[in-house]
XYZ file of C-alpha atoms in Angstrom:
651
model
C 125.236 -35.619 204.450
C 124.641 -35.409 200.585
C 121.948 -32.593 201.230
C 124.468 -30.552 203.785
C 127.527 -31.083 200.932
C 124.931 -29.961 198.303
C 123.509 -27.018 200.126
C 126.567 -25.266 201.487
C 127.774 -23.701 198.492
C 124.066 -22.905 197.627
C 123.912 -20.993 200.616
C 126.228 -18.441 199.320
C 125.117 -18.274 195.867
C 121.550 -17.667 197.197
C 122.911 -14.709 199.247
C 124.601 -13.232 195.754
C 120.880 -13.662 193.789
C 119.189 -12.032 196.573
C 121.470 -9.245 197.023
C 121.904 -8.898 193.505
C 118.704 -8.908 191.434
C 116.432 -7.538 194.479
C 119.087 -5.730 196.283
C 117.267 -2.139 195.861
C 114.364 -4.036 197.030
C 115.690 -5.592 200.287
C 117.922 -2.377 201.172
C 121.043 -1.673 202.549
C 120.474 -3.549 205.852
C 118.314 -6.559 204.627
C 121.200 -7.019 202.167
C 123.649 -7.381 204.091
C 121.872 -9.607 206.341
C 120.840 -12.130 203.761
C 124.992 -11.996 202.584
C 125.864 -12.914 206.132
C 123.250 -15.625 206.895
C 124.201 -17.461 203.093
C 127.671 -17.547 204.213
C 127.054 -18.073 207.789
C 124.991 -21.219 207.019
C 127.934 -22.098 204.893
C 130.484 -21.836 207.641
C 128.350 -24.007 209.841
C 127.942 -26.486 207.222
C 131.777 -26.540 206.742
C 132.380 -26.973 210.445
C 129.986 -30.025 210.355
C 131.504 -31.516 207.690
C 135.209 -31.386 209.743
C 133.693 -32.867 212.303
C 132.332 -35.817 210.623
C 135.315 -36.465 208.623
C 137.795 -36.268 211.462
C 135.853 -39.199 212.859
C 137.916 -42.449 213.145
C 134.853 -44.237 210.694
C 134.583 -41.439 208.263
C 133.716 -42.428 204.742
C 134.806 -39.952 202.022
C 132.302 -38.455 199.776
C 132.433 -38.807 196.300
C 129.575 -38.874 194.298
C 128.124 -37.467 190.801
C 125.472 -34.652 191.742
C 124.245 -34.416 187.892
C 125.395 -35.590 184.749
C 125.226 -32.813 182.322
C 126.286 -34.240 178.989
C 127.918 -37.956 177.967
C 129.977 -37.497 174.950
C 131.836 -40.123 173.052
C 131.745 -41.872 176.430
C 133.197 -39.098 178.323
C 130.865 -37.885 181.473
C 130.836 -34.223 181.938
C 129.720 -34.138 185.865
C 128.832 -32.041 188.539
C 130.048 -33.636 191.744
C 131.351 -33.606 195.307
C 134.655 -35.347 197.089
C 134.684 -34.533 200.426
C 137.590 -35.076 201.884
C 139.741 -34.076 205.068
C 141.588 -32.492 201.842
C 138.459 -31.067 201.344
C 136.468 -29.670 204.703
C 140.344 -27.957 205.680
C 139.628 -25.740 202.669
C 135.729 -25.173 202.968
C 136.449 -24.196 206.696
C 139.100 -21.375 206.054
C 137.514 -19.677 203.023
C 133.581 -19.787 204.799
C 135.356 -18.628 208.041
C 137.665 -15.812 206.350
C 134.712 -15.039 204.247
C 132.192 -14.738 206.791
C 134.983 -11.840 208.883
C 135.485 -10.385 205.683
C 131.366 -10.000 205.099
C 130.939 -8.438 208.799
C 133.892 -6.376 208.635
C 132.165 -4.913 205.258
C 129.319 -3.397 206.844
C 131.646 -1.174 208.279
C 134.435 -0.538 205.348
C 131.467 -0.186 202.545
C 129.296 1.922 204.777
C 128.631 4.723 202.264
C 129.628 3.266 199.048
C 127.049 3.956 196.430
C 127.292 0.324 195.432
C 126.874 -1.064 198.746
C 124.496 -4.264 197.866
C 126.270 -4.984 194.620
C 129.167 -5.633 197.125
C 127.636 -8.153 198.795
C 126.529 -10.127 196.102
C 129.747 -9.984 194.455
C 131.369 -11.416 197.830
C 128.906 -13.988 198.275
C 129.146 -15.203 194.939
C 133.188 -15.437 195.219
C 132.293 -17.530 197.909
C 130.349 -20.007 195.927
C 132.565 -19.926 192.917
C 135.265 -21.279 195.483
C 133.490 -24.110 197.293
C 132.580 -25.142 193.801
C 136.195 -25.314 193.262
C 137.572 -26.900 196.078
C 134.701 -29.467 196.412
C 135.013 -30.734 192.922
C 135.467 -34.302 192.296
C 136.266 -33.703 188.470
C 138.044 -31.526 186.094
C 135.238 -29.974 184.834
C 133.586 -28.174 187.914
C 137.013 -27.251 188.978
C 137.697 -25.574 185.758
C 134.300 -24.334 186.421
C 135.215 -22.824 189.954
C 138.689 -22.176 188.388
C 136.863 -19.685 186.017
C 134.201 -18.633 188.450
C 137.210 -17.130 190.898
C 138.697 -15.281 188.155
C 135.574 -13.596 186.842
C 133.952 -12.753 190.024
C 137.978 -10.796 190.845
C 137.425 -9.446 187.636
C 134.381 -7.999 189.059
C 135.590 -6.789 192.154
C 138.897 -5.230 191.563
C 137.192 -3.126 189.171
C 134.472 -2.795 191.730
C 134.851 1.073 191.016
C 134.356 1.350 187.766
C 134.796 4.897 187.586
C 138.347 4.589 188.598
C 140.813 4.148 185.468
C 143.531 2.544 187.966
C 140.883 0.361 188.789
C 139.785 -0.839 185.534
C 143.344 -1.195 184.689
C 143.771 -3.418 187.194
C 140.963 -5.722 186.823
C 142.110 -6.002 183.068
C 145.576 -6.684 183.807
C 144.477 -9.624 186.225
C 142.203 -11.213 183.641
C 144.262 -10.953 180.871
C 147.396 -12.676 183.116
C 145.432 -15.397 184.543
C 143.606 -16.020 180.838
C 147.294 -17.012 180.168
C 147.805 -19.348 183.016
C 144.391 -20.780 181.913
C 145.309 -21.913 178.832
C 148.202 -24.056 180.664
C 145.500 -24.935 182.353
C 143.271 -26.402 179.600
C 146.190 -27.935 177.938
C 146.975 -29.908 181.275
C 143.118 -30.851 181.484
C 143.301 -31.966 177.922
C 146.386 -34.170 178.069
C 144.625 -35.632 181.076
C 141.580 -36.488 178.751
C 143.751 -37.563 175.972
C 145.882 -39.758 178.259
C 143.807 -41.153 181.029
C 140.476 -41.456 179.515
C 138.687 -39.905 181.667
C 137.855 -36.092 183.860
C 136.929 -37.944 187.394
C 139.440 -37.460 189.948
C 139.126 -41.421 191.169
C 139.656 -42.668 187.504
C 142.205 -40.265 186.417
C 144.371 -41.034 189.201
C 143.877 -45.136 188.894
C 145.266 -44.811 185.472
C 147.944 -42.399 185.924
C 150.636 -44.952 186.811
C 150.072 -46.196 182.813
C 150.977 -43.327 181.594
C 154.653 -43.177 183.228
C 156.162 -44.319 180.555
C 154.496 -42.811 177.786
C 155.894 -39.814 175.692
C 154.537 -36.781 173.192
C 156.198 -34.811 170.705
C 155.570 -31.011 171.589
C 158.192 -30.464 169.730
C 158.789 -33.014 166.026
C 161.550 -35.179 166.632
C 161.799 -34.886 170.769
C 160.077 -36.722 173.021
C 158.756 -35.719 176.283
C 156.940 -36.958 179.155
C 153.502 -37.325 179.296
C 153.215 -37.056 182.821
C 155.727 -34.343 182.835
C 154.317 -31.971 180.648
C 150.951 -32.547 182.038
C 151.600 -31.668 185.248
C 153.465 -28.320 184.604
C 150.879 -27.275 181.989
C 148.558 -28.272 185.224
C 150.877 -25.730 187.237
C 150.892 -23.181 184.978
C 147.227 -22.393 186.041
C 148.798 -22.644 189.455
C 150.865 -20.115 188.420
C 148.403 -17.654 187.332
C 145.947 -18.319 190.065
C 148.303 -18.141 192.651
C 150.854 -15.558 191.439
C 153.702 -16.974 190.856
C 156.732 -15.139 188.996
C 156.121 -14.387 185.975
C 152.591 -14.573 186.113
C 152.325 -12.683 189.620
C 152.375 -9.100 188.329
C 148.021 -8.510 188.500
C 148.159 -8.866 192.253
C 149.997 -6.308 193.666
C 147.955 -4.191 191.113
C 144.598 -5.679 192.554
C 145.028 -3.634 195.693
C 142.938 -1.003 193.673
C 139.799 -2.989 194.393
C 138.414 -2.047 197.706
C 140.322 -3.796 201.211
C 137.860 -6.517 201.615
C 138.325 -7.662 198.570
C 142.644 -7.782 199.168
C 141.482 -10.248 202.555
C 138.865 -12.075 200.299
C 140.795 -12.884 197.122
C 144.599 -12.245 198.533
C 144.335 -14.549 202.000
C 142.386 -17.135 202.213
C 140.296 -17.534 198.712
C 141.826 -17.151 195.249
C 145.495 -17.039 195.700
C 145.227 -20.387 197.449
C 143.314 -21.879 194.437
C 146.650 -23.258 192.842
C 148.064 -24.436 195.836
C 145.065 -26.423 196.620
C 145.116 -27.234 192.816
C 148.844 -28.937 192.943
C 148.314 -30.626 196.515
C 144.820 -32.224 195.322
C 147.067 -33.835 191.752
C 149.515 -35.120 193.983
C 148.973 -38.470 192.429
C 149.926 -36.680 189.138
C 152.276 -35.213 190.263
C 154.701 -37.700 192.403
C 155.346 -39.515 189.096
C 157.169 -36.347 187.664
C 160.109 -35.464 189.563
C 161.136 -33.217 186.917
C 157.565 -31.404 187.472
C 158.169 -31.351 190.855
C 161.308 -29.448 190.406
C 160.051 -27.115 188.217
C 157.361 -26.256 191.026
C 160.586 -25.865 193.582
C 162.333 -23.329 191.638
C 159.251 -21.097 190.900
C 158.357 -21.472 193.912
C 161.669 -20.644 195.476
C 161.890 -17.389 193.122
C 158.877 -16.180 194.184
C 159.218 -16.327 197.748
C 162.724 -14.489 197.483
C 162.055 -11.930 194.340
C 158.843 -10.974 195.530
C 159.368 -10.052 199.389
C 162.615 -7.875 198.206
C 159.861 -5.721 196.503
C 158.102 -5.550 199.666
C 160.901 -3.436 200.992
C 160.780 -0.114 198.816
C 156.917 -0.501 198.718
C 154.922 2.885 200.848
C 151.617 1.534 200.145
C 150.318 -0.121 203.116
C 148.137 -2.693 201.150
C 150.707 -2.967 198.593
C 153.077 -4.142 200.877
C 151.051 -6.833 202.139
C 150.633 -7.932 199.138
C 153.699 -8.271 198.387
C 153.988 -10.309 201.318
C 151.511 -12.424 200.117
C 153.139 -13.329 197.379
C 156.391 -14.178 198.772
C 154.548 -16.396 201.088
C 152.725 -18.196 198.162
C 155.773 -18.802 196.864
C 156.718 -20.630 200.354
C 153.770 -22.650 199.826
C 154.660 -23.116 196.216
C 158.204 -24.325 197.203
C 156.628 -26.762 200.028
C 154.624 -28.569 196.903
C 158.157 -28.829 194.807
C 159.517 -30.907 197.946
C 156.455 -32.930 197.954
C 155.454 -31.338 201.669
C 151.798 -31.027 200.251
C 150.853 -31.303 204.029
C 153.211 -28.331 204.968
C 151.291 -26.299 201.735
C 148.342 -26.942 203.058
C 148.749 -26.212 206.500
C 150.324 -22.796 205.764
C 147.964 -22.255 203.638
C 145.700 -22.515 206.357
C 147.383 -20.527 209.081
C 148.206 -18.018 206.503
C 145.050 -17.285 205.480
C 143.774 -16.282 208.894
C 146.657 -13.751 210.355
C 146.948 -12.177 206.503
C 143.380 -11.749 206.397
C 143.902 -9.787 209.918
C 146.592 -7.839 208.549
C 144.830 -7.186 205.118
C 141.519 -5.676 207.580
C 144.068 -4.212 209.836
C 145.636 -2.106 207.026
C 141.871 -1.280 205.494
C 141.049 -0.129 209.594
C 144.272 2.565 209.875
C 142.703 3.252 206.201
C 139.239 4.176 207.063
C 140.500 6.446 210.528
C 143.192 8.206 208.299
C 140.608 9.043 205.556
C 141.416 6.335 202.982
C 145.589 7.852 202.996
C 147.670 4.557 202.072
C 150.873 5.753 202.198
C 152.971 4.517 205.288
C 155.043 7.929 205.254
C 152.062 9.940 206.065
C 151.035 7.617 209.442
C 153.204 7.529 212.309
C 152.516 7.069 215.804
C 149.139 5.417 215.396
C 149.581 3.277 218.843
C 147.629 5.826 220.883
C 145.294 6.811 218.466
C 143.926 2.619 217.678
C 144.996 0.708 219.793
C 143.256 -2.217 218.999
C 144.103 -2.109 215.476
C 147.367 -1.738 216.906
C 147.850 -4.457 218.937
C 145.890 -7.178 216.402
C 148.120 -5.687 213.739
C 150.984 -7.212 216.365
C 149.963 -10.510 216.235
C 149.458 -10.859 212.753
C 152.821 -9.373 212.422
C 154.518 -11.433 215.080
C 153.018 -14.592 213.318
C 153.735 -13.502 209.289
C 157.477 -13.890 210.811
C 157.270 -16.714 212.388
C 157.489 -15.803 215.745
C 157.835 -18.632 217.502
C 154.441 -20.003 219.298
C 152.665 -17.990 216.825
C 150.756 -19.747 214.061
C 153.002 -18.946 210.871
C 155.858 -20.036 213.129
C 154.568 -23.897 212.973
C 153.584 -23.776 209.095
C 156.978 -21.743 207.858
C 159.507 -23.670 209.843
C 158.041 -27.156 209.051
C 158.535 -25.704 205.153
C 161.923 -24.626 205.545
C 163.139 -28.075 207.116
C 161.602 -30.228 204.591
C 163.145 -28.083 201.760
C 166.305 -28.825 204.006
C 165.691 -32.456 203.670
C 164.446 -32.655 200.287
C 166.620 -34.770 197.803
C 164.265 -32.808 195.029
C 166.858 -31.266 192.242
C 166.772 -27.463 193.000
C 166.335 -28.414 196.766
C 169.702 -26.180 198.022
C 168.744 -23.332 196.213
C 165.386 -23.206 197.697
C 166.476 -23.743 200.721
C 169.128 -20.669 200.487
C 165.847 -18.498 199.014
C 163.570 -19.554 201.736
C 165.894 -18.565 204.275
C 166.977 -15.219 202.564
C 163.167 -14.955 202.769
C 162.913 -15.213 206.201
C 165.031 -11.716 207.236
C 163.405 -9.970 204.018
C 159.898 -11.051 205.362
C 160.958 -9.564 208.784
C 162.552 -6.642 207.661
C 159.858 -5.289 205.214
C 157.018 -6.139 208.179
C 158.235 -4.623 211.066
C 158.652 -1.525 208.757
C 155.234 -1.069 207.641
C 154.060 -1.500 211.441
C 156.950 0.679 212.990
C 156.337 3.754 210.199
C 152.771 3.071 210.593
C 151.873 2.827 214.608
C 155.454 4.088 216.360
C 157.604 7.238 215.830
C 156.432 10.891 214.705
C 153.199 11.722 213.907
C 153.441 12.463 210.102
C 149.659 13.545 209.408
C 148.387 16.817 208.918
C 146.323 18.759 211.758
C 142.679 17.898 210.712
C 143.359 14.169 210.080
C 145.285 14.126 213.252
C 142.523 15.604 215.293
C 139.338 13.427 214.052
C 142.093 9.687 214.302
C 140.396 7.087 215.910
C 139.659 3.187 216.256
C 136.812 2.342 213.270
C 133.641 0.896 214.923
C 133.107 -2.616 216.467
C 131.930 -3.991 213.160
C 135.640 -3.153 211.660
C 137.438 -3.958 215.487
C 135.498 -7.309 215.909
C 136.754 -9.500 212.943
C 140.169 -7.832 213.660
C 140.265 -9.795 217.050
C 138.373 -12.641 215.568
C 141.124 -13.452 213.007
C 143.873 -12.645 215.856
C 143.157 -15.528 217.843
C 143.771 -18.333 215.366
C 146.621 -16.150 214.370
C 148.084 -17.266 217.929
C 146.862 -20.495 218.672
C 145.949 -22.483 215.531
C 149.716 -23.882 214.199
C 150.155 -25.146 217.658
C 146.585 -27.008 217.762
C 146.768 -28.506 214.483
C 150.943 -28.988 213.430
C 150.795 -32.645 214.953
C 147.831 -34.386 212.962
C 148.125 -31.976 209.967
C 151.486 -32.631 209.395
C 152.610 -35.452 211.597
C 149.645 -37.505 212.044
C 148.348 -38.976 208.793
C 145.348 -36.548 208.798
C 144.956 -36.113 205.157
C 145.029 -39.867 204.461
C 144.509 -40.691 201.229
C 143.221 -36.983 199.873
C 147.207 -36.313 199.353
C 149.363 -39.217 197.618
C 153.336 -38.850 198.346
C 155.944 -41.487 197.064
C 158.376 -43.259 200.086
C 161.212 -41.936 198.552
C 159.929 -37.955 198.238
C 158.185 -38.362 202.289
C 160.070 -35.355 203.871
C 157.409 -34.924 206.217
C 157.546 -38.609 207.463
C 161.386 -37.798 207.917
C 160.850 -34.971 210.140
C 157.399 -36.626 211.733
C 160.601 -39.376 213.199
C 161.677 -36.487 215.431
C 158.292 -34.943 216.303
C 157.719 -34.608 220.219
C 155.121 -31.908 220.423
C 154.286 -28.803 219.493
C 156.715 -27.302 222.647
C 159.111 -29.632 221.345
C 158.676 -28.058 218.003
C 159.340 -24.386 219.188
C 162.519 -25.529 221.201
C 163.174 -27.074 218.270
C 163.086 -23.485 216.448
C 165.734 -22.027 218.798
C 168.404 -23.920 216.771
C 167.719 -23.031 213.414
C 169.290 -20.504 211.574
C 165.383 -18.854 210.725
C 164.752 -17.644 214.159
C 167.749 -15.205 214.355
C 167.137 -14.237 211.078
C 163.467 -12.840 211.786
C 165.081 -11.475 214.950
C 167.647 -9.309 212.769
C 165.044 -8.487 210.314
C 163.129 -6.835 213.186
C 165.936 -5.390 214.802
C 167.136 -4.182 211.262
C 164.135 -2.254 210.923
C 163.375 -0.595 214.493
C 167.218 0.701 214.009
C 167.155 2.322 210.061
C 163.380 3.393 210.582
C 162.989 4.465 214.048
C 166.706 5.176 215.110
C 168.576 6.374 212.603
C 165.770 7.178 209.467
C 168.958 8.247 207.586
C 170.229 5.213 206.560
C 167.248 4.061 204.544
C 167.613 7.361 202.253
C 171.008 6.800 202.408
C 171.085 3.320 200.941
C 168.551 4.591 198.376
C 170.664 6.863 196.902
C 173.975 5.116 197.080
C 172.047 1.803 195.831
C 170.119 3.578 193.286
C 170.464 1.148 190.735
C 169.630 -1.630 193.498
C 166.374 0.286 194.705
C 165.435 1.453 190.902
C 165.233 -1.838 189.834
C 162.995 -2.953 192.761
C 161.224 0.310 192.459
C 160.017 -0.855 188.981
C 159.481 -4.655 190.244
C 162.032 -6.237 188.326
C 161.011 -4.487 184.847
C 158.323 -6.875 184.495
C 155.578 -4.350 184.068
C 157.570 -2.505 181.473
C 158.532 -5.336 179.854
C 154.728 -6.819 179.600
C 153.396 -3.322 178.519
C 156.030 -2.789 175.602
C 156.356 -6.265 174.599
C 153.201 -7.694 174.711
C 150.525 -5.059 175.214
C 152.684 -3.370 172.768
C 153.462 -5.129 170.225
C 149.748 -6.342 170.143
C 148.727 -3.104 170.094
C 151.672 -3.043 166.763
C 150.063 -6.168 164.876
C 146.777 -5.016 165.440
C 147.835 -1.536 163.713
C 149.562 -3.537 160.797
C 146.654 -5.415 160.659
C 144.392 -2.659 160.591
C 146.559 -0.401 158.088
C 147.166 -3.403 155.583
C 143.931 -5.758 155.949
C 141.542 -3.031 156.995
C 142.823 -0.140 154.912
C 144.143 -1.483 152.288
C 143.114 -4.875 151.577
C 139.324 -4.990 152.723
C 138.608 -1.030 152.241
C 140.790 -0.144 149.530
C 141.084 -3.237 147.319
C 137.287 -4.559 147.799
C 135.012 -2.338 148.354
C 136.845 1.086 147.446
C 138.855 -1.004 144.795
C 135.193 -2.320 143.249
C 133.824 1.097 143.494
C 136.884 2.588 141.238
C 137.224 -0.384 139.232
C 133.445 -0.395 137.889
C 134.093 3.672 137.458
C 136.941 2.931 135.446
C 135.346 0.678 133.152
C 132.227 3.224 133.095
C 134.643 5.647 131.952
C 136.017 3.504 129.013
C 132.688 2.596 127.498
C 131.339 6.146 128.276
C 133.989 7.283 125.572
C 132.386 5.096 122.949
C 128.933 6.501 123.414
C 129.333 9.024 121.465
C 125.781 9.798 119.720
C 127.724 10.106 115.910
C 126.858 7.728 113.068
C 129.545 8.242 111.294
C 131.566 6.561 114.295
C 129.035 3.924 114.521
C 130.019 3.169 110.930
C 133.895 3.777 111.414
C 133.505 0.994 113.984
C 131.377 -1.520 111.986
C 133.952 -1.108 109.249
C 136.902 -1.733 111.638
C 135.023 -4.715 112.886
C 134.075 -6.040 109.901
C 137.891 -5.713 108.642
C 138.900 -7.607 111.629
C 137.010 -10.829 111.102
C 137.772 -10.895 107.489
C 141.412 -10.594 108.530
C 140.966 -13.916 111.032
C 139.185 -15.959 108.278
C 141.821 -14.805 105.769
C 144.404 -16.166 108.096
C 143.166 -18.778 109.831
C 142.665 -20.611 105.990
């Protein structure tokens, strides 16, 4: 099994080199081919691996690949734990990634850069099966890092575009600063437990309980606390959670594979998987835990109300995903790692289908993006259509749909969390739940039912993209229906993680609701008498009547809200406030610094100032040069007088 754990992120990374450095070489086709078959090979590998460790005698994995460097007796390692933990994430981001590569042949089909794609892709793959297979701090901060450049890469995948380039900045520089929370956390963990392995790190945690810093002189805090939100804060930037969550609605610039690939099931997650693999850290921090509740809870409500005023079709799935990160987020904070996890996993497949869905009415409507320019699509794509459905249907949590299983099972154990911030969550996931409904059913009601708002030509030449761009959609529909169902009763009822995730008796919400488990039937029933249901149900309803019946109302509200809908127009002011505080006032000390220490001090003072200052001197002796003797003399008898003066008086 070592070779199979060592040689399925390989696969990938050899697909990237290939397509990369001989891409020209190899050609559009051949590229694309090799892409497919790395990540193909890593898919199968993945599967295998599930299947072994869901065995009754499975043995996790856990062992040093290579030892790079030993340093004051610290080992800086490259190595695998393989996990159920583990194979649940290398199965959904080889299996999202692999739809995402075949659905590319048809979205990239006359890009210029066509091969770079691939390699790009592939290579995001690797970065995050480095990431999630890590069995040490340092090749996760390694994948950590990998992720982020390689989304660098491919948001600004059109370089010629300066919304583009924009973007990719704006993403870098944001998660740079959840990065160094990061490094902080990793350090403290160093300082602290001695060690970067997983195993060890954990094993000496308890120790550290009591222990306390001084951040600030004179106050004392946690060790354990502040290590595991500086830990979060990564989680934060990785996984876009408010504040740091303003580079991925603004990602959507990159093309629509890459809002499936890094949005559903791939980066985004990184954090959540992050949190859910330290849960050893941190169940010995309720006030951590907390802080990851309230975030959380913020995000999930903040976030989807900006999904309501949003006309961009991708943007508004993105917005979606954020709010549902921040479900996922608040699911961590009540120590329902499990729950995370498995919505996490359900998740990534139906928003990966609605992410392709949007890029297929994209590609028949000549790349248009704005929903008031669709209309009546139904006839025109009807697979699309119907796919688009299901994804929709299960984003909701309709019940027997996937994201039914994984949202509710949230939303009761943040109902039965004794975590401080619990009620308040539980208020903002539920607010969630309409807002989530409302802004959906929009999108898919202005896009695929009512008037036909194109123009003539676009009109006439509308139709479903080819098989390559139609296949994946179904693909990614089916566990859309049928996965939460399958896999609610060992994922979150069943032990199934073992000991991959850590959670203290008195923080179990999961075993709480486990007690009244009786099936997955018994689980939608069960749905029927929560409050969640009927508010999906009026968030639909909400929307067929103001956007299909009576269209009025939404202008309406607009302009007698306009303060309301201006300040979710402009997201909350965080852009504005980012751009004039902190891109702006660097942009002010680096002016400052350039006017005083460039100018002034460095131009004017050294090298100008040595210039005028030898000139000056030049000058002075220039005017005793004269060329007369008699002034030679004059001077001789002045200097003369002088020292016979100091002799006089110095006697």
């Amino acid at each position: 099994m070592k070779l199979l754990y060592i040689l399925t992120p390989l696969a990938p990374l050899f697909g990237a080199i290939a397509c990369g450095f001989f891409g020209r070489k190899l050609g559009r086709t051949n590229s694309h081919r090799v892409a497919i078959a790395g990540v193909a090979v890593a898919f199968l590998f993945s599967l295998i691996a599930l299947i072994v460790q869901m065995g009754d005698d499975a043995k996790v994995f856990n062992e040093t690949i290579y030892t790079w460097m030993v340093s004051g007796g610290i080992k800086f390692e490259v190595g695998f734990l393989v996990d159920r933990l583990t194979v649940v994430m290398m199965t959904v981001v080889t299996s999202v990634s692999l739809m995402v590569h075949i659905y590319t042949i048809g979205y990239m089909h006359d890009d210029p850069g066509y091969q770079r794609f691939f390699s790009y892709i592939s290579l995001f793959t690797f970065a995050m099966l480095m990431l999630v297979m890590a069995n040490n701090f340092m090749q996760l901060f390694f994948g950590w890092e990998a992720v982020g450049l390689v989304s660098y890469l491919l948001i600004g995948f059109w370089y010629k575009k300066p919304t583009a380039i924009f973007a990719n900045l704006k993403a870098f520089l944001v998660n740079r600063v959840g990065d160094f929370g990061f490094l902080l956390g990793i350090a403290a963990v160093l300082v602290y437990m001695g060690s970067l392995n997983y195993t060890e790190v954990f094993a000496a945690a308890p120790a550290v309980v009591g222990q306390s810093m001084e951040v600030i002189p004179g106050v004392a805090w946690s060790v354990m606390t502040v290590t595991c939100i500086c830990l979060f804060i990564g989680a934060m930037g990785k996984s876009a959670q408010i504040p740091l969550h303003v580079w991925l609605p603004d990602s959507m610039e990159g093309p629509t594979p890459i809002s499936a690939l890094i949005h559903a099931a791939t980066m985004v997650t990184a954090g959540i998987f992050m949190v859910a693999r330290m849960s050893p850290l941190f169940e010995l921090s309720e006030t951590a835990l907390s802080f990851v509740l309230i975030i959380g809870s913020l995000t999930a409500l903040l976030m989807g109300l900006i999904g309501i005023v949003q006309n961009d079709i991708k943007r508004v799935v993105a917005y979606s995903t954020l709010s549902q990160l921040g479900y996922m987020t608040v699911a961590l904070g009540a120590s329902a790692y499990g729950a995370a996890i498995f919505h996490l996993m359900t998740h990534a497949f139906f928003k990966a289908l609605l992410f392709l869905a949007a890029g297929s009415v994209i590609i028949a409507l000549h790349h248009e993006q704005d929903i008031r320019k669709m209309g009546g699509l139904k006839k025109y794509m009807p697979v699309t259509y119907w796919t688009s459905l299901i994804g929709t249907l299960a984003l909701i949590g309709f019940p027997g749909f996937s994201g039914f299983f994984s949202k509710d099972a949230i939303i009761e154990a943040v109902h039965h969390s004794q975590i401080t911030g619990a009620s308040f969550a539980y208020v903002c996931v539920l607010l969630g739940v309409f807002i989530t409904a409302y802004y959906s059913f929009r999108m898919f009601f202005l896009v695929f039912h009512g008037e036909t708002r194109m123009d003539d030509h676009t009109r006439d030449h509308c139709h479903e993209p080819p098989r390559v761009v139609t296949v994946p959609l179904i693909l990614l529909a089916i566990p859309s229906v049928i996965l939460g169902a399958m896999t609610i009763g060992p994922m979150l009822f069943g032990g199934f993680f073992g000991d991959a995730i850590q959670v203290a008796p008195e923080h179990d919400v999961l075993a709480e609701l486990g007690a009244g488990y009786h099936g997955a039937f018994q689980f939608v029933l069960h749905g029927f008498k929560t409050p969640a249901l009927y508010l999906a149900l009026a968030g639909a309803v909400a929307a067929w009547f103001i956007h299909l019946q009576k269209p009025g109302i939404a202008t309406w509200f607009a302009e007698k809200f306009s303060v309301v809908h201006r300040i979710l127009d402009n997201k909350y002011g965080f852009d504005a406030f980012n751009e004039k505080v902190f891109a702006g006032g660097a942009r002010q000390v680096a002016d400052r610094l350039w006017k005083v220490g460039d100018v002034k001090l460095i131009d004017g003072l050294m090298v100008n100032g040595t210039a005028n200052g030898i000139g000056l001197i030049s000058n002075i002796v220039r005017t005793l040069q004269t060329g007369y003797l008699f002034h030679y003399a004059f001077a001789m008898i002045v200097g003369l007088l002088a020292l016979l003066s100091v002799f006089i008086f110095s006697a």
